[in-house]
Amino acid sequence: MEATEDDERGRRRPGLLAPALANLALGVPAIVPLHLTYWLLTDYLPSDCDAFASTPQLSNCDYHTLDHAPVLMFLLALTGLMLLLTLLAVDVLGPRRRADPRPGRWLAMATLIPVPFVMLLCLAKT
């Protein structure tokens, strides 16, 4: 597969290989905020913790989840912000700086960022 193709004037046009590889590479450090989001949606939100239960045994609550929640939410906010800033630099500002004729292909390839996390999640479930 070639990374470039010819246009009607014989000039080389960049293909989709560079944006795809760059966004897949962004997906590797994105595993951290994606995993924290997965934890938030699967462990923290469905926890059955009744703050007004007369005894802790009646609430059926996982207190380790409650103890770790503030730290993990802070890490999610921090790593999520870093991922968004990196995404902005690579997929929005990078093509503008290079005067890319088709900058939309970089944003279209941003859908590949969760692929490494989904692959690891599928491997963990088997």
PDB file of C-alpha atoms in Angstrom:
ATOM      1  CA  MET A   1       0.000   0.000   0.000  1.00  0.00           C
ATOM      2  CA  GLU A   2       1.435   3.347  -0.976  1.00  0.00           C
ATOM      3  CA  ALA A   3       1.342   6.307   1.380  1.00  0.00           C
ATOM      4  CA  THR A   4       0.868   8.745  -1.512  1.00  0.00           C
ATOM      5  CA  GLU A   5      -1.066   8.858  -4.744  1.00  0.00           C
ATOM      6  CA  ASP A   6      -0.875  11.019  -7.884  1.00  0.00           C
ATOM      7  CA  ASP A   7      -3.354  13.799  -8.543  1.00  0.00           C
ATOM      8  CA  GLU A   8      -4.460  15.054 -11.957  1.00  0.00           C
ATOM      9  CA  ARG A   9      -1.363  17.255 -12.355  1.00  0.00           C
ATOM     10  CA  GLY A  10       1.103  14.493 -11.562  1.00  0.00           C
ATOM     11  CA  ARG A  11       1.936  15.820  -8.085  1.00  0.00           C
ATOM     12  CA  ARG A  12       2.063  13.453  -5.155  1.00  0.00           C
ATOM     13  CA  ARG A  13      -0.861  13.618  -2.735  1.00  0.00           C
ATOM     14  CA  PRO A  14      -0.511  12.213   0.747  1.00  0.00           C
ATOM     15  CA  GLY A  15      -2.668   9.198   1.504  1.00  0.00           C
ATOM     16  CA  LEU A  16      -4.296   7.941   4.681  1.00  0.00           C
ATOM     17  CA  LEU A  17      -1.362   5.921   5.983  1.00  0.00           C
ATOM     18  CA  ALA A  18       0.329   8.744   7.919  1.00  0.00           C
ATOM     19  CA  PRO A  19      -2.851   9.926   9.695  1.00  0.00           C
ATOM     20  CA  ALA A  20      -3.846   6.344  10.490  1.00  0.00           C
ATOM     21  CA  LEU A  21      -0.456   5.459  11.972  1.00  0.00           C
ATOM     22  CA  ALA A  22      -0.248   8.723  13.926  1.00  0.00           C
ATOM     23  CA  ASN A  23      -3.680   8.208  15.475  1.00  0.00           C
ATOM     24  CA  LEU A  24      -2.990   4.554  16.260  1.00  0.00           C
ATOM     25  CA  ALA A  25       0.187   5.714  17.997  1.00  0.00           C
ATOM     26  CA  LEU A  26      -1.902   8.234  19.967  1.00  0.00           C
ATOM     27  CA  GLY A  27      -4.113   5.328  20.988  1.00  0.00           C
ATOM     28  CA  VAL A  28      -1.339   3.684  22.994  1.00  0.00           C
ATOM     29  CA  PRO A  29      -1.069   6.401  25.694  1.00  0.00           C
ATOM     30  CA  ALA A  30      -4.840   6.919  25.370  1.00  0.00           C
ATOM     31  CA  ILE A  31      -5.276   3.514  26.996  1.00  0.00           C
ATOM     32  CA  VAL A  32      -4.929   5.197  30.412  1.00  0.00           C
ATOM     33  CA  PRO A  33      -7.834   7.675  30.170  1.00  0.00           C
ATOM     34  CA  LEU A  34      -9.949   5.158  28.271  1.00  0.00           C
ATOM     35  CA  HIS A  35      -9.403   2.554  30.986  1.00  0.00           C
ATOM     36  CA  LEU A  36     -10.252   5.097  33.685  1.00  0.00           C
ATOM     37  CA  THR A  37     -13.447   5.985  31.806  1.00  0.00           C
ATOM     38  CA  TYR A  38     -14.270   2.286  31.503  1.00  0.00           C
ATOM     39  CA  TRP A  39     -13.733   1.881  35.263  1.00  0.00           C
ATOM     40  CA  LEU A  40     -15.949   4.867  35.977  1.00  0.00           C
ATOM     41  CA  LEU A  41     -18.774   3.495  33.850  1.00  0.00           C
ATOM     42  CA  THR A  42     -18.545  -0.150  34.913  1.00  0.00           C
ATOM     43  CA  ASP A  43     -17.411  -0.104  38.559  1.00  0.00           C
ATOM     44  CA  TYR A  44     -18.123   3.252  40.121  1.00  0.00           C
ATOM     45  CA  LEU A  45     -21.480   4.307  38.667  1.00  0.00           C
ATOM     46  CA  PRO A  46     -23.328   1.002  39.167  1.00  0.00           C
ATOM     47  CA  SER A  47     -22.055   0.599  42.760  1.00  0.00           C
ATOM     48  CA  ASP A  48     -24.871   0.108  45.242  1.00  0.00           C
ATOM     49  CA  CYS A  49     -23.815   2.447  48.042  1.00  0.00           C
ATOM     50  CA  ASP A  50     -26.558   3.792  50.255  1.00  0.00           C
ATOM     51  CA  ALA A  51     -25.200   6.666  52.320  1.00  0.00           C
ATOM     52  CA  PHE A  52     -28.146   6.505  54.707  1.00  0.00           C
ATOM     53  CA  ALA A  53     -28.046   2.778  55.498  1.00  0.00           C
ATOM     54  CA  SER A  54     -28.216   2.036  59.209  1.00  0.00           C
ATOM     55  CA  THR A  55     -25.288  -0.402  59.004  1.00  0.00           C
ATOM     56  CA  PRO A  56     -22.628  -0.804  56.294  1.00  0.00           C
ATOM     57  CA  GLN A  57     -23.656  -4.428  55.763  1.00  0.00           C
ATOM     58  CA  LEU A  58     -27.088  -3.330  54.533  1.00  0.00           C
ATOM     59  CA  SER A  59     -25.728  -1.095  51.808  1.00  0.00           C
ATOM     60  CA  ASN A  60     -23.822  -3.840  49.899  1.00  0.00           C
ATOM     61  CA  CYS A  61     -21.162  -1.287  49.035  1.00  0.00           C
ATOM     62  CA  ASP A  62     -17.633  -1.807  47.799  1.00  0.00           C
ATOM     63  CA  TYR A  63     -15.702   0.660  49.939  1.00  0.00           C
ATOM     64  CA  HIS A  64     -12.476   0.193  47.965  1.00  0.00           C
ATOM     65  CA  THR A  65     -14.249   1.630  44.947  1.00  0.00           C
ATOM     66  CA  LEU A  66     -15.409   4.616  46.982  1.00  0.00           C
ATOM     67  CA  ASP A  67     -11.949   5.159  48.470  1.00  0.00           C
ATOM     68  CA  HIS A  68     -10.212   5.150  45.087  1.00  0.00           C
ATOM     69  CA  ALA A  69     -12.832   7.197  43.235  1.00  0.00           C
ATOM     70  CA  PRO A  70     -11.517  10.749  43.877  1.00  0.00           C
ATOM     71  CA  VAL A  71      -7.951   9.852  42.876  1.00  0.00           C
ATOM     72  CA  LEU A  72      -9.031   7.988  39.756  1.00  0.00           C
ATOM     73  CA  MET A  73     -11.408  10.775  38.718  1.00  0.00           C
ATOM     74  CA  PHE A  74      -8.595  13.308  39.095  1.00  0.00           C
ATOM     75  CA  LEU A  75      -6.303  11.100  36.999  1.00  0.00           C
ATOM     76  CA  LEU A  76      -9.061  10.745  34.408  1.00  0.00           C
ATOM     77  CA  ALA A  77      -9.418  14.522  34.168  1.00  0.00           C
ATOM     78  CA  LEU A  78      -5.647  15.020  33.942  1.00  0.00           C
ATOM     79  CA  THR A  79      -4.918  12.304  31.374  1.00  0.00           C
ATOM     80  CA  GLY A  80      -8.064  13.141  29.396  1.00  0.00           C
ATOM     81  CA  LEU A  81      -6.964  16.765  29.129  1.00  0.00           C
ATOM     82  CA  MET A  82      -3.492  15.700  27.995  1.00  0.00           C
ATOM     83  CA  LEU A  83      -5.043  13.400  25.370  1.00  0.00           C
ATOM     84  CA  LEU A  84      -7.275  16.206  24.066  1.00  0.00           C
ATOM     85  CA  LEU A  85      -4.326  18.601  23.847  1.00  0.00           C
ATOM     86  CA  THR A  86      -2.275  16.001  21.964  1.00  0.00           C
ATOM     87  CA  LEU A  87      -5.209  15.316  19.651  1.00  0.00           C
ATOM     88  CA  LEU A  88      -5.513  19.040  18.994  1.00  0.00           C
ATOM     89  CA  ALA A  89      -1.802  19.329  18.218  1.00  0.00           C
ATOM     90  CA  VAL A  90      -1.611  16.274  15.942  1.00  0.00           C
ATOM     91  CA  ASP A  91      -4.960  16.254  14.134  1.00  0.00           C
ATOM     92  CA  VAL A  92      -5.922  19.944  13.980  1.00  0.00           C
ATOM     93  CA  LEU A  93      -2.876  22.187  14.274  1.00  0.00           C
ATOM     94  CA  GLY A  94      -0.433  19.848  12.520  1.00  0.00           C
ATOM     95  CA  PRO A  95      -2.260  19.742   9.174  1.00  0.00           C
ATOM     96  CA  ARG A  96      -2.823  23.513   9.326  1.00  0.00           C
ATOM     97  CA  ARG A  97       0.876  24.153   9.899  1.00  0.00           C
ATOM     98  CA  ARG A  98       1.818  21.960   6.936  1.00  0.00           C
ATOM     99  CA  ALA A  99      -0.887  23.517   4.724  1.00  0.00           C
ATOM    100  CA  ASP A 100      -2.377  20.078   4.089  1.00  0.00           C
ATOM    101  CA  PRO A 101      -4.840  20.180   1.162  1.00  0.00           C
ATOM    102  CA  ARG A 102      -7.172  17.697   2.916  1.00  0.00           C
ATOM    103  CA  PRO A 103      -6.947  18.286   6.700  1.00  0.00           C
ATOM    104  CA  GLY A 104     -10.221  16.475   7.338  1.00  0.00           C
ATOM    105  CA  ARG A 105      -8.608  13.087   6.810  1.00  0.00           C
ATOM    106  CA  TRP A 106      -6.586  13.591  10.010  1.00  0.00           C
ATOM    107  CA  LEU A 107      -9.748  14.130  12.042  1.00  0.00           C
ATOM    108  CA  ALA A 108     -11.431  11.215  10.279  1.00  0.00           C
ATOM    109  CA  MET A 109      -8.567   8.940  11.305  1.00  0.00           C
ATOM    110  CA  ALA A 110      -8.959  10.087  14.933  1.00  0.00           C
ATOM    111  CA  THR A 111     -11.600   7.367  15.196  1.00  0.00           C
ATOM    112  CA  LEU A 112      -8.693   4.899  15.347  1.00  0.00           C
ATOM    113  CA  ILE A 113      -7.510   6.202  18.736  1.00  0.00           C
ATOM    114  CA  PRO A 114      -9.610   3.746  20.828  1.00  0.00           C
ATOM    115  CA  VAL A 115      -8.502   0.726  18.764  1.00  0.00           C
ATOM    116  CA  PRO A 116      -5.552  -0.293  21.026  1.00  0.00           C
ATOM    117  CA  PHE A 117      -7.758  -0.053  24.138  1.00  0.00           C
ATOM    118  CA  VAL A 118     -10.551  -2.085  22.543  1.00  0.00           C
ATOM    119  CA  MET A 119      -8.034  -4.723  21.442  1.00  0.00           C
ATOM    120  CA  LEU A 120      -6.658  -5.014  24.987  1.00  0.00           C
ATOM    121  CA  LEU A 121     -10.180  -5.129  26.410  1.00  0.00           C
ATOM    122  CA  CYS A 122     -11.117  -7.950  24.046  1.00  0.00           C
ATOM    123  CA  LEU A 123      -7.961  -9.850  24.946  1.00  0.00           C
ATOM    124  CA  ALA A 124      -8.688  -9.403  28.666  1.00  0.00           C
ATOM    125  CA  LYS A 125     -12.232 -10.777  28.278  1.00  0.00           C
ATOM    126  CA  THR A 126     -11.095 -14.002  26.643  1.00  0.00           C
TER     127      THR A 126
END
